[in-house]
Coordinates of C-alpha atoms in Angstrom, one line a residue:
M395 CA -207.0 -44.6 4.9
A396 CA -205.9 -47.5 2.7
N397 CA -203.1 -49.7 4.0
Q398 CA -199.9 -49.9 2.7
S399 CA -197.7 -52.9 2.0
T400 CA -193.8 -52.4 1.0
G401 CA -193.7 -55.7 -0.1
G402 CA -192.5 -57.4 2.7
D403 CA -190.1 -60.4 2.0
T404 CA -191.4 -60.8 -1.5
K405 CA -188.7 -59.0 -3.1
H406 CA -186.5 -62.1 -2.1
I407 CA -188.9 -64.6 -3.1
I408 CA -189.6 -63.2 -6.4
Q409 CA -186.6 -64.0 -8.9
I410 CA -186.3 -60.5 -11.3
P411 CA -185.3 -62.2 -14.6
E412 CA -182.5 -60.5 -16.7
I413 CA -184.6 -58.7 -19.4
K414 CA -184.2 -60.5 -22.2
F415 CA -185.8 -58.7 -25.5
T416 CA -185.3 -55.2 -26.2
K417 CA -184.8 -55.0 -29.8
L418 CA -187.4 -54.4 -32.5
F419 CA -188.8 -57.8 -34.1
I420 CA -188.7 -57.8 -38.0
N421 CA -189.4 -60.2 -40.3
G422 CA -188.5 -62.8 -37.3
Q423 CA -185.4 -61.1 -36.7
F424 CA -184.5 -59.0 -33.4
V425 CA -182.6 -55.9 -34.9
D426 CA -182.0 -52.0 -33.4
A427 CA -183.9 -49.4 -34.5
V428 CA -182.6 -47.5 -37.9
S429 CA -181.9 -44.8 -35.7
G430 CA -179.7 -46.5 -33.2
K431 CA -182.3 -44.5 -30.9
T432 CA -183.4 -46.2 -27.7
F433 CA -185.7 -44.7 -24.5
E434 CA -186.3 -45.6 -21.2
T435 CA -189.1 -48.1 -19.9
I436 CA -189.9 -47.1 -16.0
D437 CA -191.0 -49.2 -12.8
P438 CA -193.8 -48.0 -11.6
R439 CA -193.0 -49.3 -8.2
S440 CA -190.1 -46.7 -7.7
G441 CA -189.6 -44.6 -10.7
E442 CA -186.4 -46.2 -11.6
V443 CA -185.2 -47.8 -15.3
I444 CA -186.0 -51.0 -16.0
A445 CA -184.3 -51.1 -19.3
R446 CA -183.7 -49.1 -22.4
V447 CA -185.9 -50.3 -25.4
A448 CA -185.4 -49.9 -29.3
E449 CA -187.0 -46.5 -30.2
G450 CA -188.9 -47.4 -33.4
D451 CA -190.2 -44.7 -36.0
K452 CA -191.2 -44.6 -39.5
E453 CA -188.3 -46.3 -41.2
D454 CA -188.7 -49.0 -38.8
I455 CA -192.8 -49.0 -39.5
D456 CA -191.7 -49.2 -43.4
L457 CA -189.2 -51.9 -42.8
S458 CA -192.0 -54.2 -41.1
V459 CA -194.7 -53.4 -43.4
K460 CA -192.7 -54.3 -46.0
A461 CA -191.8 -57.6 -44.0
A462 CA -195.6 -58.2 -43.7
R463 CA -196.3 -57.7 -47.2
E464 CA -193.6 -59.9 -48.8
A465 CA -195.4 -62.5 -46.1
F466 CA -198.7 -62.1 -47.1
D467 CA -198.3 -61.7 -50.9
H468 CA -196.2 -64.7 -51.5
G469 CA -195.5 -66.5 -47.9
K470 CA -197.0 -69.8 -46.5
W471 CA -199.1 -68.4 -43.5
P472 CA -202.1 -67.3 -45.6
R473 CA -201.9 -70.4 -47.9
M474 CA -201.7 -72.8 -45.0
S475 CA -204.6 -74.5 -44.4
G476 CA -206.8 -72.9 -41.2
F477 CA -206.3 -76.6 -39.6
D478 CA -202.3 -76.1 -39.9
R479 CA -202.5 -72.2 -38.6
G480 CA -204.2 -73.5 -36.1
R481 CA -201.8 -75.9 -34.7
I482 CA -199.1 -73.3 -34.6
M483 CA -201.3 -71.0 -33.0
M484 CA -201.7 -74.0 -30.1
K485 CA -197.9 -74.3 -29.8
F486 CA -197.9 -71.1 -29.6
A487 CA -200.5 -71.0 -26.2
D488 CA -198.5 -73.7 -24.9
L489 CA -195.1 -71.4 -24.7
V490 CA -197.1 -68.6 -23.6
N491 CA -198.2 -70.8 -20.5
E492 CA -194.8 -72.6 -20.4
N493 CA -193.4 -69.1 -19.5
V494 CA -196.4 -67.6 -17.3
E495 CA -194.7 -66.6 -14.4
E496 CA -192.0 -64.3 -16.3
L497 CA -194.5 -62.6 -18.5
A498 CA -196.4 -62.0 -15.9
I499 CA -193.2 -60.6 -13.9
L500 CA -192.5 -58.5 -16.8
D501 CA -196.6 -56.7 -16.8
T502 CA -195.8 -56.4 -13.3
L503 CA -192.4 -54.3 -13.8
D504 CA -193.9 -52.8 -16.8
A505 CA -197.4 -51.8 -15.9
G506 CA -198.1 -52.1 -12.2
K507 CA -199.9 -55.0 -12.1
L508 CA -200.6 -57.5 -9.5
F509 CA -198.2 -60.4 -10.0
S510 CA -200.6 -62.9 -8.3
G511 CA -203.1 -61.9 -11.0
G512 CA -200.7 -61.8 -13.9
K513 CA -199.7 -65.3 -12.9
T514 CA -203.2 -66.6 -12.3
L515 CA -205.5 -64.9 -15.2
D516 CA -203.9 -62.4 -17.1
I517 CA -201.3 -64.7 -18.8
P518 CA -203.1 -67.9 -18.8
S519 CA -206.5 -66.3 -20.6
S520 CA -204.2 -64.8 -23.0
A521 CA -203.1 -68.2 -24.0
N522 CA -206.6 -68.9 -24.0
I523 CA -207.3 -66.2 -26.6
L524 CA -205.3 -67.9 -29.0
R525 CA -206.4 -71.2 -28.5
Y526 CA -210.0 -70.0 -29.1
Y527 CA -209.1 -68.6 -32.1
A528 CA -206.9 -71.6 -33.1
G529 CA -209.8 -73.5 -33.1
A530 CA -211.6 -71.2 -35.2
A531 CA -208.9 -70.9 -37.8
D532 CA -210.5 -74.0 -40.0
K533 CA -214.1 -72.9 -39.6
I534 CA -213.6 -69.9 -41.6
H535 CA -216.5 -70.3 -44.7
G536 CA -218.1 -69.2 -47.1
E537 CA -222.1 -69.4 -48.1
T538 CA -223.6 -70.7 -51.2
L539 CA -226.2 -68.1 -52.6
K540 CA -229.5 -68.4 -54.0
M541 CA -229.5 -66.1 -56.9
S542 CA -233.0 -64.8 -58.5
R543 CA -231.7 -65.4 -62.5
E544 CA -229.5 -68.4 -63.6
M545 CA -226.5 -67.6 -62.0
Q546 CA -224.6 -69.8 -59.1
A547 CA -223.1 -67.6 -56.4
Y548 CA -220.8 -67.7 -53.4
T549 CA -219.0 -66.0 -50.8
L550 CA -215.4 -66.4 -49.9
R551 CA -213.9 -65.0 -46.7
E552 CA -210.7 -63.9 -47.2
P553 CA -208.0 -62.6 -44.9
I554 CA -207.8 -58.6 -45.3
G555 CA -204.1 -58.6 -45.6
V556 CA -201.8 -56.7 -43.8
V557 CA -202.7 -55.5 -40.4
G558 CA -201.5 -52.8 -37.9
H559 CA -202.4 -53.2 -34.1
I560 CA -201.9 -50.5 -31.7
I561 CA -202.1 -51.9 -28.2
P562 CA -202.6 -50.1 -24.3
W563 CA -200.7 -50.2 -21.7
N564 CA -203.1 -51.3 -19.0
V565 CA -203.5 -54.6 -20.0
P566 CA -201.1 -55.3 -22.5
S567 CA -200.7 -59.3 -22.4
T568 CA -204.8 -59.7 -23.2
T569 CA -204.9 -56.8 -25.3
F570 CA -201.6 -58.1 -27.5
F571 CA -203.6 -61.5 -28.1
M572 CA -207.0 -60.0 -28.3
K573 CA -206.1 -58.2 -31.5
V574 CA -203.1 -60.9 -32.7
S575 CA -205.2 -64.2 -32.6
P576 CA -208.4 -63.3 -34.8
A577 CA -206.0 -62.1 -37.6
L578 CA -203.3 -65.0 -37.1
A579 CA -206.4 -67.1 -37.6
A580 CA -207.9 -65.0 -40.6
G581 CA -204.6 -65.6 -42.4
C582 CA -203.4 -61.8 -42.2
T583 CA -200.2 -60.8 -41.7
M584 CA -199.2 -57.5 -39.0
V585 CA -197.2 -55.3 -37.2
V586 CA -198.0 -54.5 -33.6
K587 CA -197.1 -51.7 -31.8
P588 CA -197.1 -52.1 -27.8
A589 CA -197.9 -49.3 -25.9
E590 CA -194.3 -47.1 -25.0
Q591 CA -194.9 -47.4 -21.2
T592 CA -195.0 -51.4 -21.4
P593 CA -193.4 -52.8 -24.4
L594 CA -191.0 -55.7 -22.4
S595 CA -194.3 -58.5 -22.8
A596 CA -194.8 -58.2 -26.6
L597 CA -191.1 -58.3 -27.2
Y598 CA -191.1 -61.8 -25.4
Y599 CA -194.1 -62.9 -27.4
A600 CA -192.7 -61.9 -30.7
H601 CA -190.2 -64.4 -29.4
L602 CA -192.7 -67.2 -28.4
S603 CA -193.9 -67.0 -31.8
K604 CA -191.1 -67.7 -33.6
L605 CA -190.2 -70.6 -31.6
A606 CA -193.9 -71.8 -32.2
G607 CA -193.3 -71.7 -36.1
I608 CA -195.0 -68.5 -37.4
P609 CA -193.4 -67.7 -40.3
D610 CA -190.9 -64.6 -40.7
G611 CA -192.9 -61.4 -41.8
V612 CA -196.2 -62.7 -40.1
L613 CA -195.9 -61.1 -36.7
N614 CA -193.9 -57.9 -36.3
V615 CA -193.3 -55.7 -32.9
I616 CA -192.1 -52.4 -33.3
T617 CA -191.5 -50.5 -29.9
G618 CA -191.7 -46.7 -29.9
F619 CA -194.0 -44.1 -29.8
G620 CA -197.5 -43.2 -30.6
S621 CA -196.8 -39.8 -32.1
T622 CA -194.0 -41.4 -34.4
A623 CA -194.3 -45.1 -34.9
G624 CA -198.2 -45.1 -34.6
A625 CA -198.9 -42.2 -36.4
A626 CA -196.7 -43.8 -39.0
I627 CA -198.8 -47.7 -39.1
S628 CA -202.2 -45.4 -39.1
S629 CA -201.1 -43.3 -42.2
H630 CA -199.0 -46.3 -43.8
M631 CA -200.0 -46.8 -47.6
D632 CA -199.4 -50.5 -47.3
I633 CA -201.4 -51.5 -44.3
D634 CA -204.8 -52.6 -45.3
K635 CA -206.4 -52.4 -41.8
V636 CA -205.7 -50.8 -38.4
S637 CA -206.9 -52.0 -35.0
F638 CA -206.2 -49.1 -32.3
T639 CA -207.4 -49.8 -28.8
G640 CA -206.6 -46.2 -26.3
S641 CA -207.8 -42.9 -25.9
V642 CA -210.7 -40.9 -28.1
E643 CA -208.4 -38.3 -28.9
V644 CA -205.7 -40.9 -30.2
G645 CA -208.5 -42.9 -31.9
R646 CA -209.7 -39.7 -33.9
L647 CA -206.0 -38.9 -35.2
V648 CA -205.9 -42.7 -36.1
M649 CA -209.0 -42.4 -38.0
Q650 CA -208.2 -39.0 -40.0
A651 CA -204.5 -40.7 -40.8
A652 CA -206.5 -43.8 -42.5
A653 CA -208.9 -41.6 -44.3
T654 CA -206.2 -39.4 -45.9
S655 CA -204.1 -42.1 -46.8
N656 CA -205.5 -45.8 -48.0
L657 CA -209.0 -45.3 -46.4
K658 CA -208.0 -48.6 -45.0
A659 CA -210.4 -50.1 -42.7
V660 CA -210.5 -49.4 -38.8
S661 CA -211.5 -50.8 -35.7
L662 CA -211.2 -48.4 -32.5
E663 CA -211.6 -49.4 -28.7
L664 CA -211.8 -46.5 -26.9
G665 CA -212.4 -44.7 -24.0
G666 CA -215.5 -45.3 -21.4
K667 CA -217.4 -43.9 -18.3
S668 CA -219.4 -47.1 -17.2
P669 CA -222.5 -46.9 -15.2
L670 CA -222.8 -49.4 -12.3
I671 CA -226.5 -49.1 -10.9
I672 CA -227.8 -50.9 -8.0
F673 CA -231.4 -51.0 -6.9
N674 CA -233.2 -51.2 -3.7
D675 CA -233.2 -54.8 -4.0
A676 CA -230.0 -55.4 -4.5
D677 CA -227.4 -58.1 -2.2
L678 CA -225.7 -55.3 -0.1
D679 CA -222.6 -57.3 0.1
Q680 CA -222.7 -58.4 -3.1
A681 CA -223.0 -54.6 -4.4
I682 CA -220.4 -53.6 -2.5
Q683 CA -217.7 -56.4 -3.7
L684 CA -218.9 -55.4 -7.1
A685 CA -218.7 -52.2 -7.0
F686 CA -215.1 -52.4 -5.8
L687 CA -214.4 -54.6 -8.2
A688 CA -215.9 -52.3 -11.1
N689 CA -213.7 -49.5 -9.7
F690 CA -210.3 -50.7 -8.0
W691 CA -209.6 -53.7 -10.6
N692 CA -206.4 -53.0 -11.9
K693 CA -206.1 -49.7 -10.1
G694 CA -209.0 -48.0 -11.8
E695 CA -206.8 -48.6 -15.2
A696 CA -209.8 -49.9 -17.3
C697 CA -211.8 -48.7 -20.4
V698 CA -215.1 -50.1 -18.6
A699 CA -214.4 -49.4 -15.1
G700 CA -218.1 -48.8 -13.2
S701 CA -216.7 -45.2 -11.8
R702 CA -220.7 -43.7 -11.9
V703 CA -222.1 -45.5 -9.6
Y704 CA -225.8 -44.9 -9.0
V705 CA -227.0 -46.1 -5.9
Q706 CA -231.0 -46.3 -5.0
E707 CA -232.2 -43.7 -2.4
G708 CA -233.7 -46.9 0.0
I709 CA -230.4 -48.2 0.2
Y710 CA -227.7 -45.2 -1.0
D711 CA -226.7 -44.5 3.3
K712 CA -226.5 -48.0 4.0
F713 CA -224.2 -48.1 1.2
V714 CA -222.3 -45.4 1.7
K715 CA -221.3 -46.7 5.2
M716 CA -220.4 -50.2 4.0
A717 CA -217.6 -48.8 1.2
A718 CA -216.4 -46.5 4.1
E719 CA -215.5 -49.8 6.2
K720 CA -214.7 -52.0 3.1
V721 CA -211.9 -49.1 1.8
K722 CA -210.3 -49.6 5.0
M723 CA -209.3 -52.9 4.4
W724 CA -207.9 -52.2 1.3
M725 CA -204.5 -52.5 0.3
V726 CA -202.3 -50.6 -1.8
G727 CA -198.5 -51.4 -2.5
D728 CA -195.9 -53.6 -4.2
P729 CA -197.8 -55.4 -6.8
F730 CA -195.4 -58.4 -6.4
D731 CA -196.7 -59.1 -2.3
P732 CA -199.8 -61.5 -2.4
Q733 CA -201.2 -59.1 0.2
V734 CA -201.9 -56.5 -1.9
H735 CA -205.0 -55.5 -3.4
Q736 CA -203.6 -52.3 -5.7
G737 CA -200.7 -51.7 -6.9
P738 CA -199.0 -48.2 -8.7
Q739 CA -200.5 -46.7 -11.7
A740 CA -198.8 -47.6 -14.4
S741 CA -197.0 -44.3 -15.2
K742 CA -196.0 -40.6 -13.4
E743 CA -198.0 -39.2 -16.3
Q744 CA -201.4 -41.6 -15.3
F745 CA -200.4 -40.7 -11.7
D746 CA -200.3 -37.2 -12.3
K747 CA -203.5 -37.2 -14.4
V748 CA -205.9 -39.0 -11.6
L749 CA -204.3 -37.0 -8.7
S750 CA -205.3 -33.4 -10.9
Y751 CA -209.0 -35.2 -11.1
I752 CA -209.4 -36.0 -7.9
E753 CA -208.8 -32.2 -7.0
H754 CA -211.1 -31.8 -9.5
G755 CA -213.5 -33.4 -7.2
K756 CA -212.7 -31.6 -4.3
R757 CA -213.3 -28.2 -6.1
E758 CA -216.4 -28.6 -7.8
G759 CA -218.0 -29.9 -4.1
A760 CA -218.1 -33.5 -4.1
T761 CA -217.6 -34.9 -0.3
L762 CA -214.3 -36.9 -0.2
L763 CA -215.5 -40.3 2.0
A764 CA -212.0 -41.8 1.6
G765 CA -208.9 -41.4 -0.1
G766 CA -207.6 -38.9 -1.9
K767 CA -203.8 -39.1 -1.2
T768 CA -200.7 -40.7 -2.6
C769 CA -199.2 -43.7 -0.4
G770 CA -195.3 -43.9 0.1
N771 CA -192.2 -41.8 -0.8
K772 CA -191.7 -43.6 -3.8
G773 CA -193.9 -45.0 -6.9
Y774 CA -197.2 -43.9 -8.4
Y775 CA -199.3 -45.5 -5.4
I776 CA -202.7 -43.6 -5.0
E777 CA -205.5 -44.3 -2.0
P778 CA -208.6 -45.9 -3.5
T779 CA -210.9 -42.9 -3.5
I780 CA -214.5 -42.4 -2.8
F781 CA -216.5 -39.2 -3.4
T782 CA -220.3 -39.0 -2.6
D783 CA -222.6 -36.5 -3.5
A784 CA -221.4 -36.4 -6.8
K785 CA -223.4 -34.6 -9.9
D786 CA -223.7 -35.4 -13.2
D787 CA -222.2 -32.3 -14.6
M788 CA -218.9 -32.7 -12.2
V789 CA -215.6 -33.6 -14.3
I790 CA -215.0 -36.7 -12.7
V791 CA -218.3 -37.7 -13.5
K792 CA -218.0 -36.8 -16.8
E793 CA -214.5 -37.7 -18.0
E794 CA -212.5 -41.3 -17.9
I795 CA -210.1 -40.8 -15.2
F796 CA -208.5 -44.0 -15.5
G797 CA -207.7 -44.5 -11.8
P798 CA -208.9 -45.5 -8.6
V799 CA -211.8 -42.9 -8.2
M800 CA -215.3 -43.9 -7.9
S801 CA -218.4 -41.1 -7.7
L802 CA -221.6 -42.3 -5.4
M803 CA -224.8 -40.8 -6.7
K804 CA -228.3 -41.4 -5.2
F805 CA -231.5 -42.0 -7.8
K806 CA -235.1 -42.3 -7.1
T807 CA -236.6 -43.7 -10.3
V808 CA -236.2 -46.4 -13.1
E809 CA -236.6 -43.7 -15.3
E810 CA -234.5 -41.3 -13.8
V811 CA -230.9 -43.8 -14.0
I812 CA -231.8 -44.6 -17.3
E813 CA -231.8 -40.9 -18.5
R814 CA -228.7 -40.5 -16.6
A815 CA -226.7 -43.5 -17.1
N816 CA -227.0 -43.0 -20.9
N817 CA -226.3 -39.1 -20.6
T818 CA -222.6 -39.5 -21.5
R819 CA -220.5 -39.6 -24.6
Y820 CA -219.2 -42.7 -24.6
G821 CA -221.2 -46.4 -24.2
L822 CA -218.7 -49.3 -23.7
A823 CA -220.4 -50.9 -20.5
A824 CA -222.6 -51.1 -17.4
G825 CA -223.5 -52.8 -14.3
I826 CA -226.9 -53.9 -13.1
I827 CA -227.3 -55.0 -9.7
T828 CA -231.0 -56.3 -8.7
N829 CA -233.0 -59.6 -8.5
D830 CA -235.6 -58.4 -10.4
L831 CA -235.8 -60.2 -13.9
N832 CA -238.5 -57.6 -15.2
L833 CA -235.9 -54.7 -14.0
T834 CA -233.2 -56.6 -15.7
N835 CA -234.4 -56.6 -19.4
R836 CA -235.9 -52.7 -19.2
V837 CA -233.0 -51.6 -18.0
S838 CA -230.2 -53.9 -20.1
R839 CA -232.4 -52.7 -23.2
S840 CA -232.5 -49.0 -22.2
I841 CA -228.4 -48.5 -21.7
R842 CA -226.9 -47.6 -24.8
A843 CA -223.7 -49.6 -24.3
G844 CA -221.9 -52.6 -25.8
V845 CA -221.5 -54.9 -23.1
I846 CA -224.2 -55.3 -20.0
W847 CA -223.2 -57.0 -16.9
V848 CA -225.7 -58.1 -14.4
N849 CA -225.6 -59.2 -10.8
C850 CA -221.7 -59.5 -11.9
Y851 CA -218.4 -57.2 -13.2
Y852 CA -215.9 -57.4 -15.6
G853 CA -217.8 -60.7 -17.3
V854 CA -215.4 -60.8 -20.3
D855 CA -214.8 -64.2 -21.7
N856 CA -213.2 -65.4 -25.7
D857 CA -216.9 -65.9 -26.9
C858 CA -218.3 -62.4 -25.8
P859 CA -218.2 -60.0 -28.3
F860 CA -216.7 -56.8 -26.5
G861 CA -216.8 -53.3 -27.9
G862 CA -219.0 -49.9 -27.6
Y863 CA -221.6 -47.4 -28.8
K864 CA -220.8 -43.8 -29.4
M865 CA -217.7 -42.6 -28.7
S866 CA -216.3 -45.4 -27.4
G867 CA -215.8 -46.9 -30.9
F868 CA -216.8 -49.4 -33.0
G869 CA -216.2 -53.1 -34.2
R870 CA -216.1 -55.5 -31.6
E871 CA -213.3 -57.5 -29.8
L872 CA -213.1 -61.3 -29.0
G873 CA -215.9 -63.8 -29.9
L874 CA -216.4 -65.1 -33.7
H875 CA -217.5 -61.5 -34.9
C876 CA -214.2 -60.2 -34.1
L877 CA -213.1 -62.4 -37.2
D878 CA -214.8 -60.0 -39.9
Q879 CA -212.6 -57.3 -39.0
Y880 CA -210.0 -59.2 -40.4
L881 CA -211.9 -60.6 -43.2
Q882 CA -212.7 -59.8 -46.8
V883 CA -216.2 -60.7 -48.0
K884 CA -216.0 -61.8 -51.5
S885 CA -218.9 -62.8 -53.8
V886 CA -218.2 -65.2 -57.3
V887 CA -220.7 -65.8 -59.8
T888 CA -221.0 -67.8 -63.0
P889 CA -223.8 -68.4 -65.1
L890 CA -226.2 -71.5 -65.0
Y891 CA -227.0 -73.1 -68.6
N892 CA -230.0 -75.5 -69.0
S893 CA -229.6 -76.3 -65.5
P894 CA -232.8 -78.7 -64.2
W895 CA -233.5 -76.0 -61.8
L896 CA -232.6 -73.1 -59.8

């Protein structure tokens, strides 16, 4: 059984700040929802209310889109040089760093994320995403074309317009900036809807954007529910592009709404059921570390979690024994405690969903090696759970669980594991652990997924495009490729008369 921490004295060490921002951010101002309605945001450590937040819906989306449209059609942001946009974005990033502790606290309170990880990784890396695209803002350019007849032509890369961003709850700060940063660099204006489970840090970022000098109307944040505010973004006739990260089911609804409204451009980063393949020649200590990282980082609430772990038969039994020993040292508890490895699931809904999948695994005949139970008397804590002897047709192997549940499976040959790894509707990521370069090349080229991590996991970087194949979505976050999602390509052609050359 995993150890549980109550947080020890950290409750007295970490000073929980007053929640400063709970209203909608429209056209540079914090305002109440038109309806006056609010909703509760819940602390997953206890199930208690953190604050009440403005509940935006269609009328509020309309107001924010109107502000964004005015800022795009007549405002300064698209008409600034890329250099000047970049300078403001750099200031925004500096302000994020200056407030790193308070922002990390907000994501811990809202999402149950480890405070130590937020302070040292999530929030600083979010600021660095801003800096990356700030540096790209003045390097967006077209091409001179070589026409086949007496014409001169070139391309322009123009901002796509007003963008709607719908972001998830599992990594609220990182995904906020993965979407907002390239859109800002491109010269777009936008409406951001954070997940209803994790609204607090997005509102704080809206405040910092104003301090940084981003003009009113460029960045608007509407808190609310997907079925109302999110649906209004997807179907809005004056939004030019929507970027969504979340489930396949909601991704379908976003696409349908975009198609039946103004055929706006869509990019989707959806679910995953990623394979982690461990070959006989792997360093077992490294393999165990990476398997735990792939499955239990962020309490398994990751779209790229490597929850289908295929271990070659020559090392399978030893790997199982090592995993059973390591999980005993895995500490679950208060995410403010620096000794803790895993905090609570982000919501009661997700807590119940994970537990139901664990019951599925038991009923279908997988062997429960470790975990499988809740921790403590309050909050949404679940033990890290490992199943062995899992089968590819089991629900726990086929469906995305989004929780701390690892399924171990044995394989014999390379051909077999490639076929099994690809036998999924998803294609977001995969991991390979081997010291054989030829094997690495073969398997990485054979697996249909958007990113392949070799002898590492979660190798996410600002310059590395991230996105999926198949039902994991389309479009890419991060890297310079991401800018293309927020730019239109326009060709300009003029005739040439009496040119001495073509």
